[in-house]
Amino acid sequence: GTVLVAGGSDGSGGTVFASAELYDPSSGTWTTTASMIQARSGHAATLLLDGTVLVAGAGGGTPELYDPGSGT
């Protein structure tokens, strides 16, 4: 039921973010969760069968896993 929003940029090409938030569309609320290790923009996020989210691409770094159970 929630949407992970991770990374992105300020639109000017100058600042790239590592922050992550969860959006709950049923309540319209945002909640901060653990930031990514590396700032990314233009990356991809894929929900895996075990419920974790794989974030990869952009920024040239190692892919990261988000675990909604632990919030990390």
XYZ file of N, CA and C in Angstrom:
216
model
N 0.738 -1.204 0.000
C 0.000 0.000 0.000
C 0.781 1.274 0.000
N 2.119 1.267 0.168
C 2.879 2.515 0.152
C 3.792 2.558 -1.068
N 4.235 3.765 -1.408
C 5.104 3.995 -2.552
C 6.440 4.513 -2.045
N 7.542 3.888 -2.464
C 8.881 4.352 -2.123
C 9.315 5.386 -3.148
N 9.699 6.569 -2.667
C 10.236 7.633 -3.513
C 11.660 7.870 -3.042
N 12.630 7.554 -3.903
C 14.044 7.599 -3.490
C 14.875 8.359 -4.501
N 15.724 9.254 -3.989
C 16.647 9.987 -4.841
C 15.946 11.023 -5.687
N 16.622 11.396 -6.770
C 16.111 12.418 -7.671
C 17.039 13.619 -7.680
N 16.613 14.665 -8.360
C 17.439 15.871 -8.444
C 16.566 17.108 -8.303
N 17.235 18.247 -8.159
C 16.504 19.504 -7.996
C 16.030 20.069 -9.333
N 16.340 19.380 -10.423
C 15.889 19.816 -11.741
C 16.872 20.702 -12.472
N 17.843 21.272 -11.763
C 18.823 22.135 -12.411
C 20.062 21.362 -12.832
N 20.131 20.092 -12.413
C 21.306 19.281 -12.716
C 22.424 19.462 -11.709
N 22.207 20.299 -10.707
C 23.262 20.576 -9.739
C 23.231 19.712 -8.496
N 22.054 19.444 -7.970
C 21.930 18.702 -6.721
C 21.205 17.383 -6.961
N 21.831 16.294 -6.513
C 21.230 14.964 -6.597
C 21.039 14.480 -5.172
N 19.906 13.838 -4.902
C 19.537 13.464 -3.539
C 19.702 11.972 -3.263
N 19.976 11.652 -1.994
C 20.031 10.267 -1.515
C 18.839 9.976 -0.612
N 18.025 10.968 -0.345
C 16.900 10.815 0.581
C 15.846 9.853 0.046
N 15.059 9.308 0.968
C 13.976 8.403 0.595
C 12.783 8.657 1.512
N 11.596 8.566 0.937
C 10.357 8.753 1.693
C 9.337 7.724 1.232
N 8.376 7.466 2.092
C 7.261 6.580 1.767
C 5.995 7.410 1.669
N 5.238 7.192 0.607
C 3.964 7.879 0.426
C 2.838 6.870 0.598
N 1.871 7.207 1.439
C 0.703 6.369 1.663
C -0.481 7.021 0.955
N -0.875 6.499 -0.215
C -1.959 7.146 -0.970
C -3.316 7.094 -0.270
N -3.518 6.139 0.618
C -4.824 6.057 1.293
C -5.012 7.188 2.300
N -3.896 7.657 2.891
C -3.992 8.751 3.866
C -3.425 10.063 3.339
N -2.694 9.988 2.211
C -2.076 11.192 1.657
C -0.891 11.682 2.457
N -0.258 10.796 3.239
C 0.859 11.214 4.090
C 2.200 10.721 3.567
N 3.231 11.477 3.915
C 4.620 11.151 3.585
C 5.356 10.836 4.880
N 6.232 9.821 4.850
C 7.049 9.452 5.993
C 8.494 9.292 5.531
N 9.425 9.907 6.243
C 10.836 9.757 5.923
C 11.292 8.358 6.307
N 12.122 7.753 5.473
C 12.734 6.465 5.772
C 14.237 6.597 5.548
N 14.973 5.537 5.762
C 16.439 5.606 5.642
C 16.852 6.070 4.248
N 17.859 6.921 4.199
C 18.387 7.404 2.923
C 19.214 6.324 2.243
N 19.382 6.473 0.947
C 20.266 5.578 0.208
C 21.712 5.893 0.579
N 22.593 4.963 0.320
C 24.015 5.172 0.588
C 24.580 6.192 -0.387
N 24.085 6.157 -1.637
C 24.597 7.047 -2.672
C 23.455 7.859 -3.276
N 23.712 9.128 -3.518
C 22.731 9.975 -4.202
C 22.560 9.493 -5.640
N 21.315 9.492 -6.122
C 21.026 9.001 -7.466
C 19.914 9.816 -8.119
N 20.013 9.941 -9.435
C 18.955 10.529 -10.240
C 18.937 9.776 -11.558
N 17.764 9.465 -12.067
C 17.666 8.716 -13.309
C 17.861 7.223 -13.117
N 17.690 6.750 -11.915
C 17.865 5.331 -11.584
C 16.555 4.565 -11.761
N 16.610 3.262 -11.518
C 15.418 2.418 -11.591
C 15.224 1.717 -10.256
N 13.970 1.489 -9.897
C 13.635 0.750 -8.677
C 12.694 -0.391 -9.068
N 12.995 -1.587 -8.560
C 12.208 -2.765 -8.895
C 11.792 -3.489 -7.620
N 10.497 -3.739 -7.478
C 9.989 -4.508 -6.347
C 10.298 -5.981 -6.587
N 11.023 -6.602 -5.666
C 11.382 -8.009 -5.788
C 10.341 -8.888 -5.099
N 10.345 -10.159 -5.405
C 9.341 -11.088 -4.880
C 9.321 -11.162 -3.359
N 10.466 -10.924 -2.710
C 10.513 -10.998 -1.243
C 10.070 -9.703 -0.570
N 9.646 -8.705 -1.363
C 9.157 -7.445 -0.805
C 10.202 -6.356 -0.698
N 11.481 -6.680 -0.932
C 12.512 -5.652 -0.932
C 12.472 -4.925 -2.273
N 13.135 -3.770 -2.326
C 13.179 -2.974 -3.549
C 14.632 -2.815 -3.964
N 14.945 -3.193 -5.192
C 16.285 -3.036 -5.750
C 16.351 -1.685 -6.448
N 17.327 -0.859 -6.052
C 17.559 0.442 -6.681
C 18.913 0.361 -7.372
N 18.931 0.628 -8.676
C 20.170 0.483 -9.435
C 20.247 1.515 -10.547
N 21.482 1.751 -10.983
C 21.727 2.654 -12.093
C 21.940 4.078 -11.637
N 22.381 4.898 -12.549
C 22.664 6.323 -12.301
C 23.581 6.513 -11.107
N 24.534 7.335 -11.240
C 25.454 7.598 -10.151
C 26.651 6.664 -10.134
N 26.620 5.612 -10.939
C 27.764 4.727 -11.081
C 28.090 3.872 -9.876
N 27.194 3.811 -8.901
C 27.488 3.063 -7.692
C 26.932 1.661 -7.700
N 27.148 0.995 -6.602
C 26.644 -0.351 -6.397
C 25.138 -0.309 -6.181
N 24.398 -1.265 -6.730
C 22.957 -1.322 -6.471
C 22.678 -1.423 -4.970
N 21.511 -0.941 -4.562
C 21.125 -0.967 -3.150
C 19.791 -1.671 -3.008
N 19.563 -2.263 -1.827
C 18.288 -2.897 -1.500
C 17.610 -2.123 -0.388
N 16.322 -1.850 -0.559
C 15.524 -1.254 0.502
C 14.657 -2.353 1.098
N 14.706 -2.488 2.417
C 13.911 -3.488 3.129
C 12.804 -2.776 3.891
N 11.553 -2.878 3.436
C 10.474 -2.162 4.115
C 10.212 -2.685 5.525
N 10.604 -3.924 5.808
C 10.424 -4.476 7.149
C 11.268 -3.760 8.190
N 12.481 -3.389 7.813
C 13.380 -2.708 8.755
C 13.470 -1.208 8.478
N 12.980 -0.774 7.304
C 13.069 0.648 6.946
C 14.453 1.070 6.542
N 15.283 0.105 6.148
C 16.651 0.431 5.732
C 16.913 -0.041 4.318
